[in-house]
XYZ file of C-alpha atoms in Angstrom:
566
model
C -111.296 -92.904 140.613
C -113.266 -90.421 138.511
C -110.632 -87.785 139.245
C -107.915 -89.852 137.508
C -109.104 -89.252 133.898
C -109.537 -85.556 134.671
C -106.020 -85.442 136.061
C -104.610 -87.171 132.983
C -106.498 -84.769 130.724
C -105.209 -81.735 132.628
C -101.644 -83.006 132.336
C -102.081 -83.664 128.609
C -103.338 -80.132 127.846
C -101.038 -78.271 130.242
C -99.009 -75.689 128.259
C -95.246 -76.152 128.104
C -93.309 -73.122 129.265
C -90.864 -73.390 126.360
C -93.746 -73.172 123.840
C -95.924 -70.601 125.580
C -94.480 -67.423 124.067
C -94.477 -68.797 120.520
C -98.102 -69.951 120.867
C -99.290 -66.596 122.278
C -97.659 -64.766 119.351
C -98.948 -67.303 116.784
C -102.508 -66.949 118.065
C -102.788 -63.235 117.205
C -102.442 -63.349 113.386
C -104.736 -66.375 113.355
C -107.360 -64.415 115.300
C -107.002 -61.431 112.986
C -107.437 -63.630 109.914
C -110.521 -65.178 111.524
C -112.333 -61.838 111.588
C -113.100 -61.683 107.841
C -113.370 -65.466 107.564
C -115.867 -65.719 110.424
C -117.961 -62.824 109.159
C -117.976 -64.232 105.623
C -119.017 -67.671 106.891
C -121.979 -66.101 108.695
C -122.993 -64.406 105.450
C -123.151 -67.863 103.855
C -125.511 -69.019 106.606
C -127.624 -65.903 106.173
C -127.292 -64.535 109.720
C -125.665 -61.574 111.424
C -121.870 -61.753 110.826
C -121.265 -61.422 114.573
C -122.327 -65.067 114.979
C -119.383 -66.127 112.837
C -117.059 -64.220 115.180
C -118.660 -65.865 118.218
C -117.964 -69.274 116.679
C -114.396 -68.172 115.899
C -113.591 -67.801 119.582
C -115.634 -70.686 121.027
C -114.563 -73.355 118.518
C -110.770 -72.931 118.816
C -110.852 -72.779 122.625
C -113.186 -75.721 123.313
C -111.934 -77.820 120.405
C -108.288 -77.039 121.075
C -108.564 -78.346 124.622
C -109.772 -81.762 123.466
C -108.270 -82.564 120.037
C -105.633 -85.242 119.521
C -104.227 -83.418 116.483
C -102.617 -80.672 118.500
C -102.230 -78.035 115.817
C -105.777 -78.518 114.501
C -107.796 -75.307 114.417
C -111.531 -75.908 114.885
C -113.321 -72.871 113.494
C -115.830 -71.796 110.864
C -115.574 -73.433 107.431
C -117.297 -72.497 104.202
C -118.646 -75.995 103.578
C -120.229 -76.244 107.051
C -121.647 -72.737 106.709
C -123.152 -73.527 103.322
C -124.728 -76.714 104.714
C -126.157 -74.809 107.675
C -127.543 -72.102 105.402
C -129.167 -74.730 103.189
C -130.790 -76.395 106.233
C -132.184 -73.060 107.451
C -133.504 -71.919 104.079
C -137.137 -72.483 105.033
C -136.843 -70.879 108.482
C -138.279 -67.391 108.983
C -135.648 -64.641 109.189
C -136.637 -63.773 112.759
C -136.185 -67.393 113.920
C -133.078 -68.170 111.897
C -130.437 -67.234 114.546
C -132.082 -69.363 117.258
C -132.553 -72.231 114.794
C -128.866 -71.926 113.875
C -127.736 -72.266 117.484
C -129.929 -75.352 117.907
C -128.616 -76.880 114.658
C -125.025 -76.279 115.786
C -125.622 -78.004 119.128
C -127.337 -81.000 117.468
C -124.413 -81.314 115.036
C -122.035 -81.204 118.004
C -123.895 -84.004 119.778
C -123.815 -86.111 116.596
C -120.045 -85.624 116.302
C -119.444 -86.588 119.923
C -121.583 -89.712 119.527
C -119.651 -90.584 116.344
C -116.389 -90.283 118.242
C -117.575 -92.363 121.197
C -118.898 -95.015 118.773
C -115.455 -95.051 117.088
C -116.798 -94.287 113.640
C -113.528 -92.685 112.546
C -112.496 -95.833 110.683
C -115.465 -95.428 108.351
C -114.129 -92.159 106.919
C -111.964 -94.212 104.549
C -115.137 -95.415 102.808
C -115.822 -91.899 101.504
C -114.397 -91.913 97.999
C -111.737 -89.292 97.248
C -113.485 -88.596 93.944
C -116.784 -88.015 95.745
C -115.142 -85.716 98.292
C -113.364 -83.624 95.643
C -116.590 -83.444 93.621
C -118.481 -82.250 96.692
C -115.855 -79.659 97.683
C -115.671 -78.399 94.097
C -119.454 -78.061 94.081
C -119.315 -76.192 97.393
C -116.704 -73.797 95.953
C -118.839 -73.234 92.862
C -121.941 -72.588 94.992
C -120.054 -70.053 97.102
C -118.632 -68.348 94.012
C -121.965 -68.050 92.198
C -123.946 -67.351 95.365
C -121.927 -64.224 96.176
C -122.367 -62.560 92.793
C -125.519 -60.674 93.949
C -123.791 -59.294 97.077
C -120.655 -58.409 95.104
C -122.661 -56.421 92.571
C -125.315 -55.067 94.934
C -128.008 -56.540 92.689
C -131.292 -58.166 93.646
C -131.408 -61.730 92.307
C -133.917 -64.562 92.231
C -133.419 -68.275 91.681
C -133.719 -71.651 93.355
C -129.968 -72.199 93.622
C -126.721 -70.213 93.509
C -126.020 -70.649 89.795
C -129.536 -69.497 88.895
C -129.081 -66.343 90.990
C -125.752 -65.563 89.334
C -127.289 -66.016 85.878
C -130.197 -63.783 86.894
C -127.732 -60.983 87.728
C -125.854 -61.406 84.457
C -128.977 -61.289 82.267
C -130.242 -58.196 84.132
C -127.147 -55.937 84.246
C -129.296 -52.874 84.904
C -129.784 -54.096 88.484
C -126.050 -53.884 89.253
C -125.050 -51.079 91.617
C -121.824 -49.600 90.245
C -120.548 -48.417 93.653
C -121.059 -51.898 95.138
C -119.384 -53.551 92.178
C -116.356 -51.243 92.385
C -116.122 -51.887 96.149
C -116.167 -55.648 95.635
C -113.666 -55.525 92.759
C -111.334 -53.346 94.849
C -111.452 -55.926 97.639
C -110.710 -58.710 95.138
C -107.769 -56.740 93.725
C -106.327 -56.353 97.224
C -106.730 -60.059 97.947
C -105.001 -61.045 94.700
C -102.276 -58.430 95.089
C -101.364 -59.375 98.646
C -101.759 -63.159 98.240
C -98.061 -63.676 97.426
C -96.604 -61.112 99.804
C -95.722 -61.102 103.504
C -99.110 -59.553 104.165
C -100.967 -62.597 102.851
C -102.059 -63.617 106.359
C -103.894 -60.306 106.851
C -104.899 -59.727 103.226
C -108.576 -60.512 103.919
C -108.683 -57.993 106.767
C -107.068 -55.338 104.563
C -109.566 -56.164 101.813
C -112.390 -55.465 104.281
C -111.000 -52.306 105.825
C -109.597 -50.332 102.884
C -112.665 -50.450 100.554
C -114.998 -49.905 103.539
C -113.085 -46.720 104.500
C -113.189 -45.592 100.864
C -116.964 -46.121 100.769
C -117.372 -44.090 103.962
C -115.207 -41.229 102.634
C -117.020 -41.213 99.289
C -120.406 -41.275 101.001
C -121.614 -44.142 98.794
C -124.905 -44.808 100.545
C -126.015 -47.343 97.931
C -123.385 -49.808 99.154
C -124.934 -52.214 101.661
C -123.238 -52.438 105.054
C -123.323 -55.300 107.545
C -125.418 -53.250 109.992
C -128.168 -52.951 107.367
C -128.993 -56.625 107.982
C -129.558 -56.092 111.720
C -128.139 -54.656 114.905
C -124.603 -55.754 115.821
C -124.315 -56.648 119.544
C -121.278 -55.201 121.287
C -118.987 -56.875 123.789
C -118.385 -60.505 124.691
C -121.301 -62.969 124.262
C -122.819 -64.848 127.162
C -124.020 -68.482 126.964
C -127.622 -69.027 125.941
C -129.837 -72.112 125.864
C -131.331 -72.978 122.451
C -135.033 -72.640 121.660
C -136.201 -76.272 121.465
C -139.551 -75.234 119.980
C -137.719 -74.727 116.656
C -136.741 -78.398 116.445
C -137.845 -79.943 113.140
C -136.938 -82.775 110.790
C -135.217 -80.473 108.238
C -133.170 -79.009 111.091
C -132.066 -82.471 112.247
C -131.206 -83.645 108.715
C -129.322 -80.393 108.193
C -127.375 -81.005 111.400
C -126.510 -84.524 110.208
C -125.269 -83.089 106.910
C -123.155 -80.523 108.755
C -121.710 -83.255 110.994
C -120.852 -85.458 108.005
C -119.142 -82.590 106.169
C -117.201 -81.463 109.239
C -116.006 -84.967 110.112
C -114.863 -85.783 106.583
C -113.075 -82.435 106.221
C -111.569 -82.723 109.683
C -110.136 -86.155 108.908
C -107.833 -84.490 106.369
C -106.384 -82.107 108.956
C -104.477 -84.844 110.803
C -102.721 -85.755 107.541
C -101.857 -82.118 106.834
C -100.668 -81.326 110.383
C -99.133 -84.392 112.101
C -98.156 -84.010 115.746
C -94.647 -82.644 116.222
C -93.680 -85.336 118.740
C -94.585 -88.144 116.330
C -97.645 -89.378 118.210
C -100.435 -90.612 115.935
C -103.675 -88.639 115.928
C -106.827 -90.417 117.060
C -109.627 -89.690 114.562
C -112.295 -90.604 117.108
C -110.881 -88.127 119.625
C -110.809 -85.465 116.909
C -114.488 -86.259 116.209
C -115.231 -85.595 119.872
C -113.137 -82.401 119.863
C -115.070 -81.015 116.890
C -118.312 -81.965 118.629
C -117.217 -80.133 121.790
C -116.293 -77.136 119.649
C -119.779 -77.105 118.129
C -121.456 -77.397 121.526
C -119.482 -74.400 122.750
C -120.198 -72.460 119.548
C -123.921 -73.214 119.778
C -124.252 -72.202 123.426
C -122.310 -68.978 122.763
C -124.620 -68.095 119.840
C -122.228 -69.172 117.114
C -122.521 -71.264 113.964
C -121.080 -74.706 113.093
C -117.317 -75.175 113.279
C -114.939 -77.915 112.186
C -111.316 -78.753 111.589
C -110.094 -76.236 109.008
C -107.235 -77.290 106.721
C -106.557 -73.663 105.716
C -106.548 -72.243 109.236
C -104.476 -75.168 110.510
C -101.932 -74.520 107.747
C -101.839 -70.852 108.769
C -101.373 -71.953 112.373
C -98.245 -73.864 111.326
C -96.980 -71.020 109.137
C -97.045 -68.457 111.965
C -95.007 -70.701 114.266
C -97.554 -72.577 116.401
C -95.936 -75.208 118.597
C -98.832 -76.791 120.478
C -102.619 -76.867 120.906
C -102.377 -73.613 122.842
C -101.780 -71.591 119.666
C -105.372 -72.344 118.597
C -106.637 -71.739 122.133
C -104.860 -68.380 122.321
C -106.302 -67.423 118.930
C -109.755 -67.903 120.478
C -108.755 -65.789 123.473
C -107.394 -63.075 121.172
C -110.738 -63.147 119.347
C -112.451 -62.391 122.649
C -110.215 -59.339 123.009
C -111.112 -58.248 119.459
C -114.823 -58.692 120.194
C -114.570 -56.699 123.407
C -112.752 -53.826 121.695
C -114.053 -53.716 118.120
C -117.407 -55.520 117.827
C -119.124 -52.173 117.306
C -117.082 -51.604 114.141
C -118.319 -54.817 112.503
C -121.531 -53.177 111.349
C -119.643 -50.651 109.244
C -118.073 -53.246 106.954
C -119.252 -53.019 103.340
C -121.065 -56.215 102.353
C -119.441 -56.464 98.878
C -116.058 -56.861 100.581
C -117.299 -59.965 102.420
C -118.583 -61.324 99.123
C -115.136 -60.700 97.638
C -113.462 -62.606 100.485
C -115.768 -65.574 99.881
C -115.289 -65.529 96.110
C -111.504 -65.378 96.477
C -111.511 -68.215 99.027
C -113.773 -70.334 96.799
C -111.512 -69.845 93.786
C -108.389 -70.562 95.855
C -109.857 -73.791 97.224
C -110.258 -75.328 93.763
C -107.766 -78.121 93.025
C -107.341 -78.257 89.235
C -104.464 -80.745 89.459
C -106.519 -83.226 91.465
C -109.515 -82.688 89.208
C -107.438 -83.548 86.138
C -105.982 -86.631 87.824
C -109.401 -87.920 88.872
C -110.945 -87.320 85.448
C -108.085 -89.280 83.849
C -108.351 -92.194 86.292
C -111.275 -93.951 84.652
C -115.073 -94.148 84.296
C -115.733 -94.972 87.957
C -113.908 -91.867 89.215
C -115.461 -89.729 86.482
C -118.988 -90.830 87.424
C -118.277 -90.187 91.105
C -116.865 -86.678 90.764
C -119.319 -85.434 88.116
C -122.393 -86.843 89.886
C -121.428 -85.395 93.259
C -120.513 -82.028 91.739
C -123.869 -81.742 89.946
C -125.785 -82.850 93.051
C -124.010 -80.208 95.142
C -124.616 -77.530 92.536
C -128.339 -78.117 92.007
C -129.651 -79.799 95.195
C -129.783 -78.858 98.888
C -126.494 -79.633 100.656
C -128.076 -82.328 102.862
C -129.296 -84.173 99.762
C -125.907 -83.780 98.068
C -124.142 -85.204 101.130
C -126.526 -88.169 101.193
C -125.978 -88.808 97.493
C -122.210 -88.535 97.952
C -122.087 -91.003 100.842
C -124.425 -93.452 99.078
C -122.457 -93.166 95.860
C -119.200 -93.854 97.738
C -120.616 -97.060 99.203
C -122.095 -98.224 95.896
C -118.847 -97.562 94.048
C -116.930 -99.422 96.756
C -119.193 -102.463 96.470
C -119.179 -102.339 92.682
C -115.395 -102.044 92.531
C -114.939 -104.953 94.933
C -117.252 -107.093 92.831
C -115.586 -106.063 89.562
C -112.070 -106.615 90.959
C -112.784 -110.235 91.947
C -110.504 -112.639 90.122
C -110.419 -116.438 90.112
C -107.172 -118.222 89.205
C -106.144 -121.871 88.950
C -103.165 -122.964 91.035
C -100.869 -125.766 89.890
C -98.309 -127.260 92.237
C -94.685 -127.335 91.071
C -93.444 -129.063 94.234
C -91.750 -127.795 97.342
C -94.863 -125.916 98.424
C -94.709 -123.654 95.363
C -97.565 -122.922 92.972
C -98.033 -121.287 89.583
C -101.106 -119.298 88.578
C -103.101 -119.900 85.425
C -106.471 -118.775 84.025
C -109.201 -121.075 85.358
C -110.824 -123.561 82.957
C -114.277 -122.678 81.675
C -115.409 -126.272 82.306
C -114.130 -128.719 84.872
C -112.225 -131.783 83.657
C -113.545 -135.188 84.662
C -111.869 -137.258 87.380
C -109.336 -134.525 88.142
C -108.716 -132.124 91.017
C -108.693 -128.409 90.180
C -107.252 -125.921 92.716
C -108.735 -122.406 92.622
C -107.736 -119.233 94.460
C -109.731 -115.996 94.698
C -108.618 -112.349 94.775
C -111.091 -109.701 95.921
C -113.985 -109.309 98.323
C -116.386 -112.211 98.878
C -119.112 -110.091 100.457
C -122.461 -109.407 98.758
C -121.916 -108.760 95.044
C -118.389 -110.193 95.251
C -119.787 -113.567 96.288
C -122.235 -113.546 93.378
C -119.406 -112.614 91.010
C -117.468 -115.598 92.354
C -120.428 -117.869 91.552
C -120.419 -116.581 87.975
C -116.649 -117.086 87.534
C -116.297 -120.596 88.968
C -115.689 -123.287 86.308
C -118.853 -124.980 85.040
C -119.174 -128.618 86.208
C -121.842 -129.458 83.591
C -120.821 -132.454 81.483
C -117.915 -133.483 83.723
C -117.759 -136.761 85.638
C -116.646 -136.811 89.275
C -114.715 -133.514 89.200
C -113.007 -132.311 92.402
C -112.485 -128.617 93.191
C -110.220 -127.200 95.907
C -111.217 -123.599 96.702
C -108.515 -121.790 98.675
C -109.845 -119.309 101.267
C -106.647 -118.336 103.098
C -107.042 -115.015 104.955
C -110.856 -114.953 104.789
C -111.929 -114.328 108.370
C -115.611 -113.664 107.696
C -118.140 -114.168 104.928
C -121.791 -113.345 104.446
C -124.884 -115.395 103.800
C -124.534 -114.762 100.057
C -121.154 -116.524 100.010
C -122.557 -119.470 101.967
C -125.371 -119.800 99.416
C -122.943 -119.591 96.480
C -120.732 -122.318 98.009
C -123.729 -124.530 98.780
C -125.126 -124.128 95.255
C -121.763 -124.885 93.656
C -121.293 -127.934 95.876
C -124.769 -129.122 94.845
C -123.876 -128.647 91.163
C -120.704 -130.679 91.687
C -122.609 -133.357 93.577
C -125.077 -133.631 90.692
C -122.265 -134.852 88.414
C -120.649 -136.989 91.125
C -118.128 -134.301 92.119
C -116.910 -132.848 95.377
C -115.837 -129.455 96.805
C -112.897 -128.933 99.173
C -112.414 -125.651 101.058
C -108.799 -125.106 102.147
C -106.993 -122.507 104.250
C -110.215 -121.876 106.179
C -109.907 -119.719 109.313
C -111.063 -121.521 112.490
C -113.919 -119.074 113.162
C -115.051 -119.334 109.545
C -114.939 -123.130 109.760
C -117.175 -123.022 112.825
C -119.597 -120.738 110.983
C -119.759 -123.127 108.021
C -120.395 -126.046 110.372
C -123.281 -124.128 111.998
C -125.078 -123.329 108.745
C -127.721 -125.585 107.305
C -126.714 -124.803 103.721
C -123.176 -126.219 103.835
C -123.205 -129.986 104.392
C -119.630 -130.744 105.447
C -120.535 -134.442 105.802
C -121.679 -134.543 102.186
C -120.168 -133.002 99.050
C -118.044 -130.431 100.969
C -114.849 -130.962 102.988
C -113.283 -128.174 105.073
C -109.534 -127.955 105.774
C -108.593 -125.378 108.386
C -105.583 -123.136 107.870
C -102.319 -123.942 109.618
C -99.324 -121.769 110.446
C -97.543 -123.085 107.350
C -98.924 -121.267 104.316
C -100.172 -123.700 101.689
C -100.139 -126.756 103.956
C -103.919 -127.149 104.194
C -104.243 -126.692 100.418
C -101.657 -129.460 99.862
C -103.653 -131.741 102.153
C -106.936 -130.852 100.419
C -105.376 -131.453 96.981
C -104.014 -134.817 98.047
C -107.417 -135.938 99.315
C -109.181 -134.529 96.246
C -106.818 -136.374 93.875
C -107.217 -139.613 95.855
C -110.990 -139.254 95.718
C -111.020 -138.434 91.980
C -108.838 -141.428 91.149
C -110.994 -143.692 93.317
C -114.112 -142.638 91.391
C -112.598 -143.042 87.949
C -114.418 -145.654 85.891
C -112.351 -148.034 83.816
C -112.849 -147.462 80.109
C -112.807 -150.734 78.091
C -110.295 -150.939 75.251
C -111.330 -151.558 71.796
């Protein structure tokens, strides 16, 4: 039996002959574009750029074989690299590569567990404003953080912006040759961005200024090999050093996993499957986890679903998952043939690639829209941006996620609305603002819009009409469509029923789902034999409310005291 799932998986990933040629051809430009991107991502982590190239072959192959979004490219991303670099900031330079591999594997395990636990549905709770604020902060950090490498200047500071400012206020530290090299690379990137060579513009921006530096003999320009020896050939798998395991490493891995999963969830929207099948976010979680496991064991850095690389994959004619897989295989060929050349690349050109990518990733249109949406969105985007700019990435991610949840709960509570329903006959109702105080000896029908969980339930308690001063008022509270409530709602209902009972009134709950009715019967707070009556929902919308209203009116009339004339 165990062979059946394997057989189904093999059939699902088997390449189609009609697509094979197109995918082989599409994989090559993607692999070429991954060379500067992978090296630049490794610079963000603070390790040898070769580790970015290792991840650029392992991620697409392993992830491509298991993703449900078939054109998704799982490779290095700037946000994941920045998070990894932040997590490894306190690790000694000699231990940093091994710590990176361990962090990548832990992040991969977290992603796989998230997929198995079906946590994909929770991605919708991450506010769009928070996500844009975080990504904008990441872009700003990358931009400012590369100023020292672009200018060849030594810089000090606790965060990227401080280092950039330190360079600007000490211009004498700038190495002119490095600055000219970086600016030349930026000019190439800008010049080629709108031409047919856009897909290889980053590679050209690395090669041309590096050759010019070599010809000019500019020894002051830092090269990649100055940071350490560049291994040649294809990497072999390696087990991580578990002695480097620490709490900051684990929290860093969790931050990387959160960033990768949120970013990856946007890839399915940008690259829907060509045959119309719907992507499974949980399977894509697992695929990104598998990609990280492979990257970690092959001495690479964290990888994730890349919107930019996936878009490039589509542009160059990819037809199936095998385009991404072939790009990983092409990267192996590049590593086997040219890994020795990596060390010659001028470091300012990598800084230029990162700066250009950071500037290109900004979304001014979305920023304007969010800032015009209202105070809630403004608070979310500005707070997350500032946290990302001035705090470690793990802390910024935690603040972003917490802020998303708080804003969600606050919005649900603020959006709660209570209306009074009045019957016009024939099962039809009109809506009116609810009375501030309940009338005596009358039945009032109320309906509620919004969440009744936590703060929403308390908001409901504050918005229900006040029974004080009324005599024998009856209230029908319509709960159609409410399948579950929390303890706070039960307490609010019990307290309101007690307040009604104190003035001789009664509460009727209509349209109650069967499971919710059973829950109310089980609680000690809601006395359905006393001042509360429960009417379960029927297939006919409004029927249980009509029944509850009829009983409430009968009860109110029966408790009306005759007023003597005179």
